[in-house]
PDB file of C-alpha atoms and ligand atoms in Angstrom:
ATOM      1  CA  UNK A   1      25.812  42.161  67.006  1.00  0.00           C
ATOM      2  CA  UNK A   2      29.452  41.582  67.425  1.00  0.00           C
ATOM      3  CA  UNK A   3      29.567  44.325  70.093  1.00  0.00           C
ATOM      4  CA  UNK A   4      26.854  42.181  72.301  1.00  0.00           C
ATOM      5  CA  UNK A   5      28.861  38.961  71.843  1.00  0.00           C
ATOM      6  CA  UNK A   6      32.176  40.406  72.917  1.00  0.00           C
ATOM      7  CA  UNK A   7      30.617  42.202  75.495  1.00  0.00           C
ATOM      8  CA  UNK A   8      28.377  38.933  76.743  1.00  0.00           C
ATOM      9  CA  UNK A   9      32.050  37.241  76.605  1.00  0.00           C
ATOM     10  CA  UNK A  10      33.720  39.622  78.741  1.00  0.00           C
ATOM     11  CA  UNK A  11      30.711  39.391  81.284  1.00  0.00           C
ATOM     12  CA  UNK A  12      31.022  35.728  81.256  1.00  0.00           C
ATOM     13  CA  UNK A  13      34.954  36.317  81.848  1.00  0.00           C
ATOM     14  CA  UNK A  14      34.238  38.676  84.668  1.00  0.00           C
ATOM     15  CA  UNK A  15      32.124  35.585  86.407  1.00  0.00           C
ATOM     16  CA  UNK A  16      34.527  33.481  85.850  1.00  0.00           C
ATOM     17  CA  UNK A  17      37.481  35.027  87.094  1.00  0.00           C
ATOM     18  CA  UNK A  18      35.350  36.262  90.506  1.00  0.00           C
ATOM     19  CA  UNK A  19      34.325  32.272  90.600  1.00  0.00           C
ATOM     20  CA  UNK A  20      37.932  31.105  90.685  1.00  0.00           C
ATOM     21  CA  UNK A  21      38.572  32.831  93.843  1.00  0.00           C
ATOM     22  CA  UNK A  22      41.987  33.876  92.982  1.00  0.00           C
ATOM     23  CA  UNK A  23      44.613  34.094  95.438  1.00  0.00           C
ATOM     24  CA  UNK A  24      47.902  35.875  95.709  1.00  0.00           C
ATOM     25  CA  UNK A  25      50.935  34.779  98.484  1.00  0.00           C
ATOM     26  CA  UNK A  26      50.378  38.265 101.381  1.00  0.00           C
ATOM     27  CA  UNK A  27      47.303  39.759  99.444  1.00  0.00           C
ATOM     28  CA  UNK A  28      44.995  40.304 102.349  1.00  0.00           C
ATOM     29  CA  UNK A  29      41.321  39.112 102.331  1.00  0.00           C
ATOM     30  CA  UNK A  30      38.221  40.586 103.247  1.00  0.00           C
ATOM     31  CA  UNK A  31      34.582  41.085 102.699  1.00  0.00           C
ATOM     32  CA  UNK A  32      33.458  43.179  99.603  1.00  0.00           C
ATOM     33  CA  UNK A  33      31.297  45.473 102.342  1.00  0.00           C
ATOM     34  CA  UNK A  34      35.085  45.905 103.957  1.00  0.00           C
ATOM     35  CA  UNK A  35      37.075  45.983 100.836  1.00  0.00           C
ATOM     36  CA  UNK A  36      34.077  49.067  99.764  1.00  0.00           C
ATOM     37  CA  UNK A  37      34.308  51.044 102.463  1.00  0.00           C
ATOM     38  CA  UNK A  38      37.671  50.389 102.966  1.00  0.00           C
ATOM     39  CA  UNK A  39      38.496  52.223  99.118  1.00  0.00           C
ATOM     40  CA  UNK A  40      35.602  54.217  98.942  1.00  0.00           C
ATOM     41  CA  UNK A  41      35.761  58.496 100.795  1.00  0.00           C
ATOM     42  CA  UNK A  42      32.397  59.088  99.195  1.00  0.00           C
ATOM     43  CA  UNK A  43      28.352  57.745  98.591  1.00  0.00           C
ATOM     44  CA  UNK A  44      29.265  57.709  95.168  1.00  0.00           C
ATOM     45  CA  UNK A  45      32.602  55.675  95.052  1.00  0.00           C
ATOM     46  CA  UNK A  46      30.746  53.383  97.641  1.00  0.00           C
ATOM     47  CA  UNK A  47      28.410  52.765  94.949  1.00  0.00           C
ATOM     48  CA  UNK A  48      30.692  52.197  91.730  1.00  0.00           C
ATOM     49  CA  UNK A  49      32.494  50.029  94.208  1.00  0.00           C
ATOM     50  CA  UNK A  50      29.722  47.945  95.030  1.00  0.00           C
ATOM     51  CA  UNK A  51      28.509  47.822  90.985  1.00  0.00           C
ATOM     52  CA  UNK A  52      32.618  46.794  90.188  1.00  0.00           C
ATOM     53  CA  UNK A  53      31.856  43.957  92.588  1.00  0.00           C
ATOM     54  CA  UNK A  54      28.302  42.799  92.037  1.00  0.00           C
ATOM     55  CA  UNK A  55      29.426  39.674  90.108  1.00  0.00           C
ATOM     56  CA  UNK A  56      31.682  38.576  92.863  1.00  0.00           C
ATOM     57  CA  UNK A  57      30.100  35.094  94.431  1.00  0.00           C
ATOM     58  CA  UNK A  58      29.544  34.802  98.485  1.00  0.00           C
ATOM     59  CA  UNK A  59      30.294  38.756  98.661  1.00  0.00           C
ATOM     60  CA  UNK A  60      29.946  38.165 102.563  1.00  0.00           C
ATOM     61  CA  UNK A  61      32.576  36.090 102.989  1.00  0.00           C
ATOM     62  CA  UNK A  62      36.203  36.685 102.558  1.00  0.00           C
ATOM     63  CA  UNK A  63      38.060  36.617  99.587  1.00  0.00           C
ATOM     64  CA  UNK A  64      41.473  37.695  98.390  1.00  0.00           C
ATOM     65  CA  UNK A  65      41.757  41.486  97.739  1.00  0.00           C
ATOM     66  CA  UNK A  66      42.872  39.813  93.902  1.00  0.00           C
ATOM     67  CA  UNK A  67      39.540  38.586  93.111  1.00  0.00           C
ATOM     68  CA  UNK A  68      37.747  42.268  93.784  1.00  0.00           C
ATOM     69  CA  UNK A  69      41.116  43.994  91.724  1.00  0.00           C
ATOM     70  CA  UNK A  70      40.505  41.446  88.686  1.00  0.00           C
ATOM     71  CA  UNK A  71      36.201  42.209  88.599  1.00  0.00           C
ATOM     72  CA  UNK A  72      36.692  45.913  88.683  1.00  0.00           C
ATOM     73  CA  UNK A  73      39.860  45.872  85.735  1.00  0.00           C
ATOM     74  CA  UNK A  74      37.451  43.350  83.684  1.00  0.00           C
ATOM     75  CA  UNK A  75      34.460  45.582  84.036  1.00  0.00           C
ATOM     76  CA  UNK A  76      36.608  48.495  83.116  1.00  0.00           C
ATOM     77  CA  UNK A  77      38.239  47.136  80.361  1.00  0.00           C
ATOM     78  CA  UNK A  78      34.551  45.733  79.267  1.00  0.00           C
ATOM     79  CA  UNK A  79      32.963  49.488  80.180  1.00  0.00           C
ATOM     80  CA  UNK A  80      36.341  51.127  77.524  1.00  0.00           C
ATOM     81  CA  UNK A  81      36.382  48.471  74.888  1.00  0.00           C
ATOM     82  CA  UNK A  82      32.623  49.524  74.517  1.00  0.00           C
ATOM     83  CA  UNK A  83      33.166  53.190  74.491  1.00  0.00           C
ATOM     84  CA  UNK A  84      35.472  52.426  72.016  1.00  0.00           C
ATOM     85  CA  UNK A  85      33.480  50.593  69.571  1.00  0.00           C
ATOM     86  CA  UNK A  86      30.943  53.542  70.369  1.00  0.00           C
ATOM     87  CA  UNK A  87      33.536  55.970  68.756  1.00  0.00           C
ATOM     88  CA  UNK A  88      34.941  54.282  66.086  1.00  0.00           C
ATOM     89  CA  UNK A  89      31.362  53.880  65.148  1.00  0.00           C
ATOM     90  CA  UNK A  90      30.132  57.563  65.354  1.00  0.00           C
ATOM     91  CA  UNK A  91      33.887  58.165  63.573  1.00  0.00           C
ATOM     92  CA  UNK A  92      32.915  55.512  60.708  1.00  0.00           C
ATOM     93  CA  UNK A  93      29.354  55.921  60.866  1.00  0.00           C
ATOM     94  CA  UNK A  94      27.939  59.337  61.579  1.00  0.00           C
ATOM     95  CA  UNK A  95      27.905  61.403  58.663  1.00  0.00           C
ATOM     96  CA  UNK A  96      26.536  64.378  60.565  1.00  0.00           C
ATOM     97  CA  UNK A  97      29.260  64.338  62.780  1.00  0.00           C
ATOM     98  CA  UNK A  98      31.298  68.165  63.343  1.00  0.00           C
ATOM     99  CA  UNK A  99      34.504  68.118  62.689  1.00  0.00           C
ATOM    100  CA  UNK A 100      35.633  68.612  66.440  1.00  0.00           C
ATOM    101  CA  UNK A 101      34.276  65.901  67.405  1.00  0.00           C
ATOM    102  CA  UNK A 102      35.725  63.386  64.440  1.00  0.00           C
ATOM    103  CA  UNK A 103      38.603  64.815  65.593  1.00  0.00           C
ATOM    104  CA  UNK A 104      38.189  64.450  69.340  1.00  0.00           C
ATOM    105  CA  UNK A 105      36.495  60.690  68.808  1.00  0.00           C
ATOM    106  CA  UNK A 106      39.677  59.661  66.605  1.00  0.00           C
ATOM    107  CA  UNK A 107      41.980  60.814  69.398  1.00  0.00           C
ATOM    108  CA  UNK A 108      40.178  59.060  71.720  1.00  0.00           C
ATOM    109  CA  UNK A 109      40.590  56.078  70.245  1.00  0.00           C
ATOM    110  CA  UNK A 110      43.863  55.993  70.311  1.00  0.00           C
ATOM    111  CA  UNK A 111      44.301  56.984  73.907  1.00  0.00           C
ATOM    112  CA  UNK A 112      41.475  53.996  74.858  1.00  0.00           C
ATOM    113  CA  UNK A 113      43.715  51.213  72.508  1.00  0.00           C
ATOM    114  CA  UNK A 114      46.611  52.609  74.659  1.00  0.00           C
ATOM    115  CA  UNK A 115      44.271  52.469  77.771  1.00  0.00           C
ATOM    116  CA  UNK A 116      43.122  48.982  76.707  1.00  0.00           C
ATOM    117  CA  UNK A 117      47.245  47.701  76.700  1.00  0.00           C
ATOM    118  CA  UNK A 118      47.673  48.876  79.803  1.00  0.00           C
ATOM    119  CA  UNK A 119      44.998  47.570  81.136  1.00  0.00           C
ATOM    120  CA  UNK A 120      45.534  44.509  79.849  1.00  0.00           C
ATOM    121  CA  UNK A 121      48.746  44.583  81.324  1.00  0.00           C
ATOM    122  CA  UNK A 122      47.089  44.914  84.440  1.00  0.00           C
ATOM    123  CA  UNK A 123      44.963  41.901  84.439  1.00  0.00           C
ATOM    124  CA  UNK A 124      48.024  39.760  83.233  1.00  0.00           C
ATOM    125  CA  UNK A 125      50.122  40.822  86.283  1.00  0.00           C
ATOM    126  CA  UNK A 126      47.065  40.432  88.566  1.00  0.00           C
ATOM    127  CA  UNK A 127      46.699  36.779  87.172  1.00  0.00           C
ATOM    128  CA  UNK A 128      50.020  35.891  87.563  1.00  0.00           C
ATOM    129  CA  UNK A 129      50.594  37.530  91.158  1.00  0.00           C
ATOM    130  CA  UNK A 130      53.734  39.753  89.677  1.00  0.00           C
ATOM    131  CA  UNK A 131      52.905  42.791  90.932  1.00  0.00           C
ATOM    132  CA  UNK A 132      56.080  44.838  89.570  1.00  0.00           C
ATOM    133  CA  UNK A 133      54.968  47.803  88.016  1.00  0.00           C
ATOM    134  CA  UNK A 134      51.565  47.316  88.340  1.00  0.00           C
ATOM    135  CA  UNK A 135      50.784  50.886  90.115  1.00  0.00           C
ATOM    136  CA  UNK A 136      52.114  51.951  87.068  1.00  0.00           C
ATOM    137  CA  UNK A 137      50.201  50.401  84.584  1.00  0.00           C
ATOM    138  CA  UNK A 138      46.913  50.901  86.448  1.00  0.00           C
ATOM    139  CA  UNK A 139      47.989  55.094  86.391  1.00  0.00           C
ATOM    140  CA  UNK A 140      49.257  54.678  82.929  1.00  0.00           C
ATOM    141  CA  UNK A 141      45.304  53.393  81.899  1.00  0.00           C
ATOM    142  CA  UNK A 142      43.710  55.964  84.247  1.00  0.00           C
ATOM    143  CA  UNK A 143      45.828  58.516  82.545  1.00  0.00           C
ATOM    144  CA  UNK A 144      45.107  57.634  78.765  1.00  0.00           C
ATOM    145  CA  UNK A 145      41.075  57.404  79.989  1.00  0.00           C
ATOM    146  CA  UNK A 146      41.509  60.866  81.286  1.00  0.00           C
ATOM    147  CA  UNK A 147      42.974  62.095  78.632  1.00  0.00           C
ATOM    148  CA  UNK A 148      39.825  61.208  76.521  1.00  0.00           C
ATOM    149  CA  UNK A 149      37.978  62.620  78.878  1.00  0.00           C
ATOM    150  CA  UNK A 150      39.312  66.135  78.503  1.00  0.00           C
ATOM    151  CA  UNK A 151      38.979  65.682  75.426  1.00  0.00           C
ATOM    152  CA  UNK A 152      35.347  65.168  75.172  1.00  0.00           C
ATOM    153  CA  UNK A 153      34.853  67.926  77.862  1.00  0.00           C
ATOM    154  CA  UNK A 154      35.611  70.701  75.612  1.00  0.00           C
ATOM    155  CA  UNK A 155      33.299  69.883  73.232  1.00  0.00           C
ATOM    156  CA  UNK A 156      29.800  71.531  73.525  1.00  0.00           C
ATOM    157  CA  UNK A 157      27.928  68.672  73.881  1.00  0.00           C
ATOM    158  CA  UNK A 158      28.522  64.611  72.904  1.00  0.00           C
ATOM    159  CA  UNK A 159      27.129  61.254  72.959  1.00  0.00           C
ATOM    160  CA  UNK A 160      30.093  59.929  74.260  1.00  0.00           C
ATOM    161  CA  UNK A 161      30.359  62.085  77.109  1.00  0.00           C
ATOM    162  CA  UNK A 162      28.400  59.994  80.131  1.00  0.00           C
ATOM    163  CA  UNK A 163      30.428  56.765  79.243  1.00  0.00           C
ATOM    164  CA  UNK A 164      34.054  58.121  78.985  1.00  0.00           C
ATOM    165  CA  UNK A 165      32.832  59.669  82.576  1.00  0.00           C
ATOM    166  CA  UNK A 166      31.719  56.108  83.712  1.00  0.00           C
ATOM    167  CA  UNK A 167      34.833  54.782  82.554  1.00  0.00           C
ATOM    168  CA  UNK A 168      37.178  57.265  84.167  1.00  0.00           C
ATOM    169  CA  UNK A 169      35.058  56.268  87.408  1.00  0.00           C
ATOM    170  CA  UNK A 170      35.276  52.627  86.760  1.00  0.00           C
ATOM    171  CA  UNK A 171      39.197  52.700  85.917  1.00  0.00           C
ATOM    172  CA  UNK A 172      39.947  54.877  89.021  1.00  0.00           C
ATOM    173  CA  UNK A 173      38.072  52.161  91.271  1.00  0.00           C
ATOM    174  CA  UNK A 174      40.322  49.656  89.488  1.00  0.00           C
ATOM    175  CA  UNK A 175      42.908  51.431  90.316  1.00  0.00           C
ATOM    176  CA  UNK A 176      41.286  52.043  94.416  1.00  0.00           C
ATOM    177  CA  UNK A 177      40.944  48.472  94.859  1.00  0.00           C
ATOM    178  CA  UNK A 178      44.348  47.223  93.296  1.00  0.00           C
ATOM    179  CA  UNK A 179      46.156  49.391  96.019  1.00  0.00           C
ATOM    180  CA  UNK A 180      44.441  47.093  98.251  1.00  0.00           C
ATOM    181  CA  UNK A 181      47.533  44.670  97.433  1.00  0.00           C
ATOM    182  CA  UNK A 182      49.908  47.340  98.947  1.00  0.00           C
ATOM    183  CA  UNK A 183      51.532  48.440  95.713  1.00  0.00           C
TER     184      UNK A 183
HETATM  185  C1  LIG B 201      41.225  49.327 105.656  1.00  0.00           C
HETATM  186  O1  LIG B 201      41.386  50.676 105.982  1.00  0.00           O
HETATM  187  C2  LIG B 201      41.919  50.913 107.237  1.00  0.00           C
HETATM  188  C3  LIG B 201      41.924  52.391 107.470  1.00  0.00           C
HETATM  189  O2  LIG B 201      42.485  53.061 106.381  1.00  0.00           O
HETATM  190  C4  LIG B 201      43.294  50.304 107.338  1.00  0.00           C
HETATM  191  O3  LIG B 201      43.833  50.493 108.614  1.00  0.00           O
HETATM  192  C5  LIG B 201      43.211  48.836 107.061  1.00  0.00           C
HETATM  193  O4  LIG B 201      44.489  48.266 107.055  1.00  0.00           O
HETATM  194  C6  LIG B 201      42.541  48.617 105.749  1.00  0.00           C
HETATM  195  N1  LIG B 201      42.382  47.202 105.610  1.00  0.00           N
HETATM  196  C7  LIG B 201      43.003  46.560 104.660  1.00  0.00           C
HETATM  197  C8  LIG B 201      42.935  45.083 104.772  1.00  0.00           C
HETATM  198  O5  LIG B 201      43.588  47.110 103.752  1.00  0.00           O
HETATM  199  C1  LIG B 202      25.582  61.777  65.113  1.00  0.00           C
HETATM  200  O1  LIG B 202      26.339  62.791  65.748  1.00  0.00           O
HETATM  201  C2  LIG B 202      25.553  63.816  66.309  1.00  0.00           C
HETATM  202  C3  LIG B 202      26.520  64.839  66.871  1.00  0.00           C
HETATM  203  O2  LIG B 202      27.226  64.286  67.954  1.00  0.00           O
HETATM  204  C4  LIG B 202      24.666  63.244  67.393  1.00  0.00           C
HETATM  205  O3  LIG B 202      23.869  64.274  67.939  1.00  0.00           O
HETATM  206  C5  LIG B 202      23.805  62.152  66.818  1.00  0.00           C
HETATM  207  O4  LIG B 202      23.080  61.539  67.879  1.00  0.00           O
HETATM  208  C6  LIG B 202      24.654  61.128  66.128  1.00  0.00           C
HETATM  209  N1  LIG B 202      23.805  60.151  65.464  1.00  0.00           N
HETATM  210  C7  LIG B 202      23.828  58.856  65.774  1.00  0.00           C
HETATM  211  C8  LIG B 202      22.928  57.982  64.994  1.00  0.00           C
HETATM  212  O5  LIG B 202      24.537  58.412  66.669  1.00  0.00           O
END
């Protein structure tokens, strides 16, 4: 129940933010068909592209490479704080769970809350325009996510394993579309 109404909130902050039509002094603007194809080398990048962007209002018009950076680092922060709660609740949960993957799940965790401050610190510099260090923290999140990732991969099989794979997808196109800015 909490889980729906922090993940309704974060929706209803994606929508928001896209709504604003944020702008940044020399971030370009385009369409999100140009901004896509513009990020995306395959079908499938096209197409998480596209989903990152789905909320964004008037997508045929212009709008400030900022607004499609801020959708896609909400809907991955959104798509990690879930996967998170997911873990922590097999973790807490799950009294059938093997051992590996407690153990995998609890690192995970850990690399997702450092994910999540990173990420964070992503959205706050997008907001404000400051883009010092931002290629940074966008690889620093991407890194943590992937670290997870790994982690889950070497286990034989786990529940977790399609939505730390969205999420790597999701950060990386985070990631794609804040280079857009030129950092
Ligand atoms: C889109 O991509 C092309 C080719 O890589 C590049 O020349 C162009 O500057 C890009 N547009 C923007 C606004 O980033
Ligand atoms: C508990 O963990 C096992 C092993 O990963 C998994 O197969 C099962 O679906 C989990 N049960 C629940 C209720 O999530």
């Amino acid at each position: 129940m909490n889980t729906i109404l922090v993940l309704l909130a974060v929706s209803l902050t994606v929508a928001g933010v896209a709504g604003d039509d944020k702008t940044c002094p020399g971030a370009p603007t385009m369409t999100v068909e140009s901004a896509c194809r513009n990020v995306s080398g395959t079908q499938a990048m096209y197409d998480t592209c596209k989903d990152a962007l789905a909320g964004v209002p008037d997508p045929m018009s212009d709008h400030d490479v900022t607004v499609y950076a801020l959708a896609a680092a909400h809907g991955a922060v959104a798509s990690v704080d879930a996967t998170m709660d997911a873990a922590i609740n097999l973790i807490t949960n799950n009294k059938s769970l093997p051992g590996d993957e407690k153990d995998a799940y609890s690192e995970c965790a850990e690399d997702y809350s450092t994910a999540l401050h990173a990420m964070g610190s992503v959205l706050n510099k997008l907001d404000g325009c400051s883009f010092d260090g931002l290629a940074d923290d966008y690889m620093n999140g991407l890194l943590d996510v992937e670290n997870c990732r790994d982690r889950v991969l070497k286990l034989s099989a786990s529940p977790l394993y399609a939505m730390v794979l969205v999420d790597r997808n999701k950060a990386g196109m985070a990631l794609f579309l804040g280079k857009l800015l030129g950092i």
